[in-house]
Structures are given as C-alpha cells and as structure tokens.
Coordinates of C-alpha atoms in Angstrom, one line a residue:
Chain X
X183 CA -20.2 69.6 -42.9
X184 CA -18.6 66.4 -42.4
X185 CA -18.1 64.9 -38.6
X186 CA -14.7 64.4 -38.0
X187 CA -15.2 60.8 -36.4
X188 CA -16.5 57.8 -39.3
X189 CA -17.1 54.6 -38.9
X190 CA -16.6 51.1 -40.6
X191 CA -18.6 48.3 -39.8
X192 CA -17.5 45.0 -40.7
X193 CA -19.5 42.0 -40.4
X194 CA -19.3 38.4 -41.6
X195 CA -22.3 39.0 -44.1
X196 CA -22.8 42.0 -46.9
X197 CA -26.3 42.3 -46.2
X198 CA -25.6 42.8 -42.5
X199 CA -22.8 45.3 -43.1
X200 CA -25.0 47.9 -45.3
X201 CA -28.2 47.1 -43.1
X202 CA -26.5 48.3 -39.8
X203 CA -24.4 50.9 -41.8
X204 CA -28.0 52.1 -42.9
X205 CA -29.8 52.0 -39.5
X206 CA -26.9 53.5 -38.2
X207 CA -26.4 56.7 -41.2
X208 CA -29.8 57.1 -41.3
X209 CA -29.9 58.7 -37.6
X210 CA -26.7 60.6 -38.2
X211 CA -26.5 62.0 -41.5
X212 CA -23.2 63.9 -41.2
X213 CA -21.3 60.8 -40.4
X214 CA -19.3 59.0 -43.2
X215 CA -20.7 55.3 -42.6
X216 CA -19.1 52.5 -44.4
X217 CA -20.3 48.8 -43.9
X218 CA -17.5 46.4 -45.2
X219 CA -19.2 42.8 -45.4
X220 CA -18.8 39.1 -46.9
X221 CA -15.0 37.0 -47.3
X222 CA -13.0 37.1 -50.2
X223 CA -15.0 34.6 -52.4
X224 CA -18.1 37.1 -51.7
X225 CA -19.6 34.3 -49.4
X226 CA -19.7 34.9 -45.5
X227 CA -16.5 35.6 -44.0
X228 CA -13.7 38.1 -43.9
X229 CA -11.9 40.3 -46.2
X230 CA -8.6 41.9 -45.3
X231 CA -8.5 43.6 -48.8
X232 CA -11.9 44.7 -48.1
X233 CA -11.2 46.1 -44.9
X234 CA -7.9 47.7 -45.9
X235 CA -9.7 49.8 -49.0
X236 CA -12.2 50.9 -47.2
X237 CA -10.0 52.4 -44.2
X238 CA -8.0 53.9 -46.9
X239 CA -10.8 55.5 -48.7
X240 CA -13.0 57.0 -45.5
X241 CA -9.7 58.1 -44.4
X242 CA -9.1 60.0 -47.7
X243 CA -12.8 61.7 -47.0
X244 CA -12.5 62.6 -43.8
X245 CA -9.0 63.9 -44.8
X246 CA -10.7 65.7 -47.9
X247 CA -13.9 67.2 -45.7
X248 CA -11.2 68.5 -42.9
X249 CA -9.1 70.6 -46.2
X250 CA -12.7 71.6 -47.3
X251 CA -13.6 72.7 -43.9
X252 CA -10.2 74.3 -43.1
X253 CA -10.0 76.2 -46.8
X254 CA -12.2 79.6 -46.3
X255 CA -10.4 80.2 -43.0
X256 CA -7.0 79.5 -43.3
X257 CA -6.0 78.1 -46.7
X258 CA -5.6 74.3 -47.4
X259 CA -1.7 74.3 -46.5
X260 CA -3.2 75.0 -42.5
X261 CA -5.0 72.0 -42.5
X262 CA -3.9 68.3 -41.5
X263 CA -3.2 66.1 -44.7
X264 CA -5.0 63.4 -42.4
X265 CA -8.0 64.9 -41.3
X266 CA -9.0 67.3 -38.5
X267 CA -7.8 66.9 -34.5
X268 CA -9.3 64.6 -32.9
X269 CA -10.5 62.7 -36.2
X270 CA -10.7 59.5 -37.2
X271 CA -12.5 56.4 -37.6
X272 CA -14.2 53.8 -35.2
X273 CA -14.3 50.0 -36.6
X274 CA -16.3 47.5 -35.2
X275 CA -16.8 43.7 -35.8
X276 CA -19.6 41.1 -35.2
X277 CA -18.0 38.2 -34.5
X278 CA -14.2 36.3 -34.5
X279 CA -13.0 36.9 -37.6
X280 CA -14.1 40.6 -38.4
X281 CA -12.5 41.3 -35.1
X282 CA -9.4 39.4 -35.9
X283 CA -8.7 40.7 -39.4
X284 CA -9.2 44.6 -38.5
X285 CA -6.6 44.0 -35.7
X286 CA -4.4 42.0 -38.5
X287 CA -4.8 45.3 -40.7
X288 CA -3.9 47.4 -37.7
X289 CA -0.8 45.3 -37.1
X290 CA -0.1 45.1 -40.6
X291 CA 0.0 49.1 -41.4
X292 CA 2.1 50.8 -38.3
X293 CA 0.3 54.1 -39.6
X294 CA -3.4 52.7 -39.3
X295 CA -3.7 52.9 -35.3
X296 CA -2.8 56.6 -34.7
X297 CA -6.5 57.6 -36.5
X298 CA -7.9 54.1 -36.5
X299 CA -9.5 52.2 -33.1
X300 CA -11.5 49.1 -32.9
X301 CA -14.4 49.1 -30.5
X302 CA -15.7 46.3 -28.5
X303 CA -19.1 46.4 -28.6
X304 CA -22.3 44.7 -29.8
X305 CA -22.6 45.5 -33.4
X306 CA -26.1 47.3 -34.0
X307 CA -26.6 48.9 -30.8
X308 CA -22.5 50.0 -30.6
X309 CA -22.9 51.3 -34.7
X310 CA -25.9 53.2 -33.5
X311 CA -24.6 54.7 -30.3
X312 CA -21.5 55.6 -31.9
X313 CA -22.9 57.2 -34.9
X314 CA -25.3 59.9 -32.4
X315 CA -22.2 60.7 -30.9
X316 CA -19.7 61.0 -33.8
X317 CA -23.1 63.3 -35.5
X318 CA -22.5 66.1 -32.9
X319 CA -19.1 66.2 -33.3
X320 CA -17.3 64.1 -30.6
X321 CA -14.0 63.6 -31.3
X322 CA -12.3 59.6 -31.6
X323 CA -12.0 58.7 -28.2
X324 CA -15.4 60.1 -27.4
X325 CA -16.9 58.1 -29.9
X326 CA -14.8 55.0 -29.4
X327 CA -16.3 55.5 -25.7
X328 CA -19.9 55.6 -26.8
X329 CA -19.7 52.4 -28.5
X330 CA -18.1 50.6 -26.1
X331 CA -20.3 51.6 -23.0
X332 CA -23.6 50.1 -25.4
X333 CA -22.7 46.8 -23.9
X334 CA -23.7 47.9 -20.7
X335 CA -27.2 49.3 -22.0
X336 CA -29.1 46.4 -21.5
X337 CA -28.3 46.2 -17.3
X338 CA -28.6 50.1 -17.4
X339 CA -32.1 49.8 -18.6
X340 CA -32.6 46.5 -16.2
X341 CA -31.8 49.2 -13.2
X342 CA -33.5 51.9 -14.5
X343 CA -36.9 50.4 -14.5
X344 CA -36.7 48.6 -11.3
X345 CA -35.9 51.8 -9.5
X346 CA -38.5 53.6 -11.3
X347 CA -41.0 53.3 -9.1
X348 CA -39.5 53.8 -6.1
X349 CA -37.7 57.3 -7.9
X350 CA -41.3 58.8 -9.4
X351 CA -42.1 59.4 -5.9
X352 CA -38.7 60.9 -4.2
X353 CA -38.2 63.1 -7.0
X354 CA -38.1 66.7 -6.4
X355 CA -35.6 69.4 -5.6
X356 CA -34.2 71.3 -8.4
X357 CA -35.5 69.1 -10.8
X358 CA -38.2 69.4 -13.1
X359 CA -40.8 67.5 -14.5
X360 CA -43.8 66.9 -17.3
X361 CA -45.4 64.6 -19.3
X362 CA -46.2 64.0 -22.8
X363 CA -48.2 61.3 -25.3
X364 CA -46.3 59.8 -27.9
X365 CA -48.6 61.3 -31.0
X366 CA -46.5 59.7 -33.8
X367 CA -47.8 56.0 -35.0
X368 CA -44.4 54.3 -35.0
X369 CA -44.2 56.1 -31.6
X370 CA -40.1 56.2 -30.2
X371 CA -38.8 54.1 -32.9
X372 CA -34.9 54.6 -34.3
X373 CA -34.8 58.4 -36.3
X374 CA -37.2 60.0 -33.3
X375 CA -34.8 58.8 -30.7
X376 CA -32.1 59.8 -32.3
X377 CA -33.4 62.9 -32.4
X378 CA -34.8 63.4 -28.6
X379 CA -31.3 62.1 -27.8
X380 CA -29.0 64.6 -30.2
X381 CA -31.3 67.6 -28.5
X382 CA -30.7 66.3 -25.3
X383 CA -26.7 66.3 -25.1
X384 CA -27.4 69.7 -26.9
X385 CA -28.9 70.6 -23.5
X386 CA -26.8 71.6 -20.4
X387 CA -29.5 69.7 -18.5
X388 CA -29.8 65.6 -16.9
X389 CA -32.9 64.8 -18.8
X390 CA -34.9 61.2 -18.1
X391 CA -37.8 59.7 -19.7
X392 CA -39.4 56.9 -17.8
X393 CA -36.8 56.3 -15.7
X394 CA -33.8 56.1 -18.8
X395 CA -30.8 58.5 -19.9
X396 CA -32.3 60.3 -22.5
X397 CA -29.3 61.2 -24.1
X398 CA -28.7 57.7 -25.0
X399 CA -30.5 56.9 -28.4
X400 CA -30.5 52.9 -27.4
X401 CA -32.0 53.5 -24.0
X402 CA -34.5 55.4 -25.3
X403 CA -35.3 52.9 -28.1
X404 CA -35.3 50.4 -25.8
X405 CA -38.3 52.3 -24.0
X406 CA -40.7 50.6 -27.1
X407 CA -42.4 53.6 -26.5
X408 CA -45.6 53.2 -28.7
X409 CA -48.5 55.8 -29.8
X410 CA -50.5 56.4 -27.3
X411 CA -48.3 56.2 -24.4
X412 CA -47.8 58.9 -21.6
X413 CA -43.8 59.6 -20.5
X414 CA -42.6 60.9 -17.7
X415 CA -39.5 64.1 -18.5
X416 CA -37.9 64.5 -15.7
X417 CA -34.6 67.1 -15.6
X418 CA -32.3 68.4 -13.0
X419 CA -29.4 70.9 -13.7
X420 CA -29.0 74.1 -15.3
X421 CA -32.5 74.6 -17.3
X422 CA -33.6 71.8 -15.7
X423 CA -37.1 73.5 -16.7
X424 CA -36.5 74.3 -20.2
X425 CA -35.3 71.2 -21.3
X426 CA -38.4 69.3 -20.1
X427 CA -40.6 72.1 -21.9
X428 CA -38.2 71.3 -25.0
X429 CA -38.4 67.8 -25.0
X430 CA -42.2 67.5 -24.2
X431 CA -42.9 70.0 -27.3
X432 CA -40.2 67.8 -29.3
X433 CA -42.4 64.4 -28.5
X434 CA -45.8 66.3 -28.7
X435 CA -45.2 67.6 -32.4
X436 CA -44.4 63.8 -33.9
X437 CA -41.3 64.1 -35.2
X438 CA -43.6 65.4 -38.7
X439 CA -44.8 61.6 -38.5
X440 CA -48.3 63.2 -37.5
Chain F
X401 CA 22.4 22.2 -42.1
X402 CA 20.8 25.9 -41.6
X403 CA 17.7 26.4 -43.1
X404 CA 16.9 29.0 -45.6
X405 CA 14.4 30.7 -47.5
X406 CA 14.2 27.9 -50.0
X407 CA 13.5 25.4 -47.0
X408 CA 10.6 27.7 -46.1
X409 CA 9.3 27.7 -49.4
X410 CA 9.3 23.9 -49.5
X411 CA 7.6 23.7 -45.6
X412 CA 4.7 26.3 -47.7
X413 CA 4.0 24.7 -50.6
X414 CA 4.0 20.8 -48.6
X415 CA 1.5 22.7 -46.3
X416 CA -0.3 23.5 -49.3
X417 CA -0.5 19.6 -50.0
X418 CA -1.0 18.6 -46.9
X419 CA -4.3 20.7 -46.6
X420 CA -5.4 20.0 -50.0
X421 CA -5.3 15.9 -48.8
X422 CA -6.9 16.9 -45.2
X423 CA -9.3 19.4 -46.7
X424 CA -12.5 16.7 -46.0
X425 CA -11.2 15.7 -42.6
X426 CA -10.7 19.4 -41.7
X427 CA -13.8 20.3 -42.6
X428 CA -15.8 17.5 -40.9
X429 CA -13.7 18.7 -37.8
X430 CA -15.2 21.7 -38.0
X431 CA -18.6 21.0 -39.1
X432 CA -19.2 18.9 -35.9
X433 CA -17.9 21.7 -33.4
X434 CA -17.8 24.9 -35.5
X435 CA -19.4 26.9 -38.6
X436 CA -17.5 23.9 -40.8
X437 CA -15.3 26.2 -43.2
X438 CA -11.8 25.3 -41.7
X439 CA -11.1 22.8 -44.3
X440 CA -11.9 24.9 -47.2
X441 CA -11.1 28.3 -46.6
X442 CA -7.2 27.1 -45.2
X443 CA -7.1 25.0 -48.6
X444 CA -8.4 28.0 -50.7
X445 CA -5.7 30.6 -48.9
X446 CA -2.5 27.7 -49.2
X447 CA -3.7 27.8 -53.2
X448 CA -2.6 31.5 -52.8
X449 CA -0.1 31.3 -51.6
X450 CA 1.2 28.6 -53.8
X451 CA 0.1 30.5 -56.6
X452 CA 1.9 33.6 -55.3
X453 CA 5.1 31.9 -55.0
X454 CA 4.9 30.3 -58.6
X455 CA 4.7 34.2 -59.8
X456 CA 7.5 35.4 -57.0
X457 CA 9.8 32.1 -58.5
X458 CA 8.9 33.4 -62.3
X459 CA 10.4 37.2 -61.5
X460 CA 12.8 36.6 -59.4
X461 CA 16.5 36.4 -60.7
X462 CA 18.9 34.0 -60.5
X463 CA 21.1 35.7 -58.2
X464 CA 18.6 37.5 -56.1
X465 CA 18.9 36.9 -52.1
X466 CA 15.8 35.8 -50.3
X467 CA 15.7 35.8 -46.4
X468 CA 13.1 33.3 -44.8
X469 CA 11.7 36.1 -43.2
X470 CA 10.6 37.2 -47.3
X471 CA 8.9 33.8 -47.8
X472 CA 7.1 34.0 -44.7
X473 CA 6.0 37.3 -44.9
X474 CA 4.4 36.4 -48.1
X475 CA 2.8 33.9 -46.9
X476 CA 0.8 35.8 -43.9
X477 CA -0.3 38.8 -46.1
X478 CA -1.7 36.1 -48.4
X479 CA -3.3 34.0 -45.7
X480 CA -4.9 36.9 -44.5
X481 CA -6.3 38.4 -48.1
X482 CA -7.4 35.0 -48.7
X483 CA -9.0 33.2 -46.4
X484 CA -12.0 34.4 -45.1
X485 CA -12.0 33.1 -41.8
X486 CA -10.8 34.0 -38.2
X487 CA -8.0 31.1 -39.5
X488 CA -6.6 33.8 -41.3
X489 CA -6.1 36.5 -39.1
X490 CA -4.4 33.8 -36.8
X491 CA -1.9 31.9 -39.3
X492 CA -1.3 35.0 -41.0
X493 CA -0.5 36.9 -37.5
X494 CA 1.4 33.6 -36.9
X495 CA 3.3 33.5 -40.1
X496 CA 3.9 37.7 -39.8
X497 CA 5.7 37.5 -36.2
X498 CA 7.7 34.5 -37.4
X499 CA 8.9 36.5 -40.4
X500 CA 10.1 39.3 -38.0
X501 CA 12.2 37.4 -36.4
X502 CA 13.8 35.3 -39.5
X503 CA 14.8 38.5 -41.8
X504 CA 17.8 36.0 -42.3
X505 CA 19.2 34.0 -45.3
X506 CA 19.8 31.3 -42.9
X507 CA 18.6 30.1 -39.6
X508 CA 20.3 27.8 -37.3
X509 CA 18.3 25.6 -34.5
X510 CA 17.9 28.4 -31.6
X511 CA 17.0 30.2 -34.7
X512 CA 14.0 27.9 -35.5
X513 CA 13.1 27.9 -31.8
X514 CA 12.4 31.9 -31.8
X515 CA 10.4 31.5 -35.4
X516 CA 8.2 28.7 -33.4
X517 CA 8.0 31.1 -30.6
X518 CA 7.1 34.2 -32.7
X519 CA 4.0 32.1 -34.2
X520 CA 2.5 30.9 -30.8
X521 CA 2.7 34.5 -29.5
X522 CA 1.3 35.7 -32.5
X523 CA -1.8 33.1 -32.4
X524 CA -1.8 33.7 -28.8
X525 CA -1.8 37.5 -28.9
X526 CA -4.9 38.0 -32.0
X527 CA -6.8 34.8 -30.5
X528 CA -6.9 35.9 -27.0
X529 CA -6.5 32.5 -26.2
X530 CA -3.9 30.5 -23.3
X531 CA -3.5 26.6 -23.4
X532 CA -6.3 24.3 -22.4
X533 CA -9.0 26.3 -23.9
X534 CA -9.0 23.9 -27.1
X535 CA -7.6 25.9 -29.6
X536 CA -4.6 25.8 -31.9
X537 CA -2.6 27.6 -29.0
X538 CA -2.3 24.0 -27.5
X539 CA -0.9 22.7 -30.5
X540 CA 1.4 25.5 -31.2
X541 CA 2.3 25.6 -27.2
X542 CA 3.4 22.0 -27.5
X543 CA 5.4 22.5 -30.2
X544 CA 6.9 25.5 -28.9
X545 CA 7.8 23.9 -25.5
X546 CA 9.1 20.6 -27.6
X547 CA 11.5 22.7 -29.4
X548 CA 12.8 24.8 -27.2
X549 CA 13.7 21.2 -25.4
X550 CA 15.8 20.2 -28.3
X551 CA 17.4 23.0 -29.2
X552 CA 19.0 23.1 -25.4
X553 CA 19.7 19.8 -25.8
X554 CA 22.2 20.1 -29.1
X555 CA 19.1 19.3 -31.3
X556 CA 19.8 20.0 -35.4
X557 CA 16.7 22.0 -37.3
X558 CA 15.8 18.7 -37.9
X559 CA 15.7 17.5 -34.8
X560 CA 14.2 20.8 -33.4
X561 CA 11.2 20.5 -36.8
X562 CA 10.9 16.7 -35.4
X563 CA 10.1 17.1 -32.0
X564 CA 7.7 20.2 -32.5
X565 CA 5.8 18.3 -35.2
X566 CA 5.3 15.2 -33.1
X567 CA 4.7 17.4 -30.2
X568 CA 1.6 19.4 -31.9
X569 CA 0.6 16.3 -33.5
X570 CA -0.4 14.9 -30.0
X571 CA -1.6 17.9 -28.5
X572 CA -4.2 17.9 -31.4
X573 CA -5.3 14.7 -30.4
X574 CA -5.1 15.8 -26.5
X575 CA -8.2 18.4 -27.5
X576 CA -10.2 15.8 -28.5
X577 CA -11.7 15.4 -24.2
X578 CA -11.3 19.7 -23.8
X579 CA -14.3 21.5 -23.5
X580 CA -13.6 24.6 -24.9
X581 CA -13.8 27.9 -23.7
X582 CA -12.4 30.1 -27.1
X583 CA -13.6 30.8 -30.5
X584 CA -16.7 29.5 -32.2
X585 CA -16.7 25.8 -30.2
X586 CA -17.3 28.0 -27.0
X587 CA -20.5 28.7 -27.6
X588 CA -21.5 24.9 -27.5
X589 CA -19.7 24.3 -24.1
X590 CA -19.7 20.8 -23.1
X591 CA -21.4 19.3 -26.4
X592 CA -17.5 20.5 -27.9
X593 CA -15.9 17.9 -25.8
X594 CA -15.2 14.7 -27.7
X595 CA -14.7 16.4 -30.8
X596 CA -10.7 17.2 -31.8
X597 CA -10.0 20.8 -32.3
X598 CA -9.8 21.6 -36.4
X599 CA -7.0 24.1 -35.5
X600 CA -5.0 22.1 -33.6
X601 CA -5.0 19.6 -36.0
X602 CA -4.2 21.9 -38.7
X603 CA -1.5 23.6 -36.5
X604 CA 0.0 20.1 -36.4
X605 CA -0.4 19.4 -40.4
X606 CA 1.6 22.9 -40.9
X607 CA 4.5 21.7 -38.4
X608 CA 4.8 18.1 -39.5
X609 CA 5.5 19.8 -43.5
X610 CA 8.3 22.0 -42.0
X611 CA 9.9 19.1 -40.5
X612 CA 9.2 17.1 -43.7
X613 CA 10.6 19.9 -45.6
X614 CA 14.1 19.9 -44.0
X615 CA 14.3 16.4 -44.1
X616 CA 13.9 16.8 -48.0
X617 CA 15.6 18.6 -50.3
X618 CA 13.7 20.2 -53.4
X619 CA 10.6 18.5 -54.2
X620 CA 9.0 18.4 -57.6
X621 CA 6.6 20.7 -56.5
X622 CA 9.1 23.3 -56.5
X623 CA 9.3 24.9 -60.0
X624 CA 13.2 25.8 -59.8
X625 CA 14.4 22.2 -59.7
X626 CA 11.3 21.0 -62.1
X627 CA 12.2 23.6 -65.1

C-alpha cells in the first residue's frame, strides 16, 4: 500500500537531495520519496528538467498505486487516472533557486498545481515531518500543513521546556501519567521517534513526553533523549490511561535495538 | 517602425554577446556579494538559447509566421532548463509573462511598454521582491517607469528601448550604496552595501541589446541574412 501524498525534495546539491529523501523514507516507508538535486551541468544549482521529470514520474506512481489499490474493489475504470482523492505531492526547496524553479514549473504546466503544492518550510525537519504524516495516510493539504508548521518547532520546544517545570507539578485531572527509561543505545534518535509519534496520532489520546507533543516526530527528536534517561508520559483524553501504558511499553521494549 | 519577432531575435542573440563580454565582470559582481555564479550560469543559458534559435532558424520555412511572443517564449523555457541558478527562474518568469502579452507579429510602442511591464511583474512576482531591496526589480522598475514616460509622451520603440535601457543602466549603478534586504546578498546585511547588484547590472545589459537591436537591422550574428 502506497500513501496517497509523496514528496519531492529539491535541493541545490545531489548529495543533499537523496540524504534528506533518505532520512526522510527511511521513517516512512509507504511514502514515494524522491530527492531531485544538483543544476543542469550536474554542479550545484537548479534543474527545471529535473524537477519537471520527476513530478511527472511520482505522479505516474501515485496514479498507478491508486488503479492498483482501486482494482479488486471496483475495477480500474472506477479509479482516478491521477491518483486517489486527496492525493498528491508536497515539494519543498532549500534555498532561492529550488524554490524559484518549482514555482517556474508550476507556472509553466497549468495542470501541475491542482495535485502539486510547494511547502515553506525548513528542508530536513519539513521532509521529515511531512513524510510521518503523508505515512498514515493524510491527505495533501494535511501534509502540506505538517511541513509547514515545522518552522515553528524550534519555539514550540523553547516553550515547552520552560513551562515544564512549572506543568510537572499542576498536572492532574483526567490525565494520566508514567515514566519510562530509554533502554535502546542510540536512545530517541530518528526511526524510534517516528515510530512513538506514528502510534501516538494512532491514539485518540493528547500524549506528552517531557513536556513536548509527542505526536510530532521533530519534537520528539529534538528531546536528544539518550539511553539511560527517565521520561515523563503524560496523556489526557479519551484513553488517556492506555496510551501512557502503550507508549511506556513502546520505549521500554527498545524499538528491537536492545 | 513596429517591432517584430525578428527584432526580438536580434535583442536575444545581442544579449547573448553582451553576457558572453560581461561574463568576468558579472561574476566578480557576484563573487564579492553572492555565491559568484551569475556570470557563468546567465552566459551558459544565453548559449542555449542561441543554440536553440540556430536549430529553430534551420527548420523553420520561409514563409512561416513568427509572433514575438514565439521568440520570447523560447527564450524563458530555455533560461529556465539551463541555467542553474535562482537567475533563471527570474529571467525566464520575466521572459514567459512578456511573451503573454506579445503573441503578436508586430508590436507598436504602448506595445513594448506592456512587454517591459509583463517582465518586472514577472521578476517581481517569483522574487518576492519591491524596489530598494537591491535586486534586479530596481533595474527592471526603472526601466518600466522610463518607458511608460516615453511612450505617453509620442516616444517610437526606439525611443521607448532608449529610455528604459539608460534608465536600468543607472539604477544598476544606484544599488551600488543599497544594503540589501532580498536574495543571497541578504544574508550579509550591511557588508552588501558598496557592492553593485550583479542582477541589476545584468537587467540593464539585457535592456541596453533590445534597444541596440531596434536601432539595428540584421546583424551578422543572425544566420538568415549571413547564409
């Protein structure tokens, strides 16, 4: 199963285009990430023709996934020759010229923008972000909104850990709470959040840990929880209880690093 | 004396020319206050697009119709294949609007005016940027405000291509004291002052060879009148 939302990151440099495209697949295996990189001469730069293959060709798969998809249940002639609803891809650039050119491919093929938007958001953490959400299934504007709200990570986390201590102690009511020891050696790294933070969205429940949104794979990375440490799961909302049990058993077993 | 699309062929291919000369200069531009490709990636996509038009010149037939708007057109989709930098999302937006708006065989001056006008907004619109910010937009605005002044005052294409091109060409030197506050020169804030803006000066190297190429008739350079 294919998600119906994939992404093309462009970048000024090749290596930088499959490294976050890799960082970024790697926690979201479903999605169709394509990293478009380097300028016409191969050097650093820009490629229009670049740019405009690739959007061509993950369009193609996602349109090809969607008939696979549709096929068993109601033959291939039910299914959208462009994908399924609510499909599409996410771009996003590094810097000027990946930005400008993708908008110069967008303003050069009409057709592009209905199933093609350009984030604005910080490369890595905005591929990342995006690619968690677009793994369970969001549709385009969901994801579009993931990567863009990255930018504000860094002040959310800022917030989050000056209010923590004032929080730990008020906290009460219908919530619920534990805490667990990272076990694994690389402790919270990339695949590990992105997995607390795919089971977390699963969950009806507002689950923290130390104070950040734990449904948000770059707050929690930005934790640099290490082995060894003890967090704080705090939940309130509908199974407010089982969540924390959930997460805590998710942390203590080590992601099958241990 | 309308222009037409063999007018905007000559303006291209004296572009071409003119960047190949000011390639160094260019270059140097943007070394000092930028990541120092201007120079060579605007020579390497004004190659393309001669090279482009050599093979449009070869197929075309002797009685085929071009409009301006064809030349133009060719010209922005080759910029932007080509080029590598953010200078080609922004001449080849520039080139693309001005090729809506001259679908003709001929222009006239008010004509000229709205092709001027179609570039700024275009540069304007993908760069984000207004005037003062020490980008091409200042170059392009000067022009754009020069030629509008011509044109309402009787002004020929000629006269209208004059005044923009001497317009843009001082702007470009009026960067030289901006700080600037878009693109790559942005992020070195008040070090960028003192240096001239490598798009600006490029805007003005495209605008003097359209005025140069209605002045002209067909140059050398243009393989219909060498063969």
């Amino acid at each position: 199963m294919t998600a119906r939302v994939a992404l093309v990151l462009v970048s000024h440099s090749a290596d930088l285009a499959r490294g976050a495209a890799e960082l970024a697949g790697q926690m979201a295996p479903d999605v169709l990430v394509r990293g478009v990189g380097g300028g016409p001469d191969g050097g650093l730069g820009t490629s229009l023709d670049a740019i405009q293959k690739n959007l061509s060709e993950v369009l193609a798969a996602l349109a090809d996934a969607a008939l696979a998809d549709a096929a068993p249940a109601r033959g291939a002639l039910g299914s959208s020759a462009s994908g399924t609803p609510g499909g599409g891809v996410v771009v996003l650039g590094d810097l000027g010229s990946s930005v400008l050119t993708v908008e110069a491919a967008l303003e050069l093929d009409e057709s592009l923008a209905e199933r093609v938007v350009l984030a604005r958001a910080p490369f890595v953490e905005g591929a990342v972000a995006a690619a968690v959400t677009a793994h369970g299934g969001a549709d385009l504007d969901t994801v579009l909104e993931s990567a863009n709200a990255s930018v504000r990570m860094f002040a959310a986390i800022e917030a989050a850990q000056s209010a923590e201590a004032s929080e730990a102690a008020s906290a009460g009511g219908a919530g619920s709470s534990g805490t667990v020891t990272v076990r694994n050696p690389l402790g919270l790294h990339a695949r590990p959040a992105a997995l607390v933070s795919r089971k977390v969205a699963e969950l009806g429940a507002t689950v923290t840990i130390d104070g950040v949104d734990a449904s948000s794979v770059l707050q929690l990375m930005a934790l640099g929880a290490t082995q060894g440490r003890e967090l704080l799961v705090e939940a309130t909302g509908d199974g407010a209880a089982e969540a924390v049990a959930s997460v805590v058993a998710m942390i203590d077993a080590g992601f099958g690093e241990v | 004396m309308a222009l037409d699309a063999d007018w905007a062929e000559r303006w291209v291919r004296r572009t071409a020319d003119a960047v190949a000369d000011a390639k160094d200069e260019l270059t140097e531009l943007d070394r000092q206050i930028g990541d120092g490709d201007h120079g060579e990636n605007l020579h390497r996509g004004f190659q393309a697009v001669v090279a482009r038009l050599d093979d449009a010149a070869a197929e075309r037939g002797t009685g085929d119709e071009r409009t301006v708007g064809d030349v133009l057109k060719l010209v922005a989709t080759t910029l932007m294949s080509t080029v590598g930098g953010a200078s080609g999302p922004l001449y080849g937006t520039a080139y693309l609007r001005a090729a809506k708006v001259s679908g003709r065989v001929q222009i006239d001056s008010p004509a000229v005016v709205a092709v001027l006008e179609a570039a700024l907004e275009g540069v304007a619109s993908r760069g984000k940027a207004t005037v003062g910010e020490k980008t091409m937009v200042d170059a392009w605005q000067a022009a754009v405000d020069a030629a509008e002044a011509a044109s309402g005052d009787g002004g020929s294409e000629v006269d209208v291509l004059q005044a923009a091109a001497e317009a843009a060409d001082k702007a470009a030197t009026g960067t030289i004291p901006m700080i600037a506050t878009k693109g790559r020169a942005s992020y070195l804030g008040e070090r960028s002052a003192g240096h001239e803006d490598p798009g600006a000066r490029s805007t003005a190297l495209v605008l003097g060879a359209a005025m140069a190429a209605a002045l002209s008739g067909p140059t050398p350079a243009d393989p219909r009148s060498a063969a």
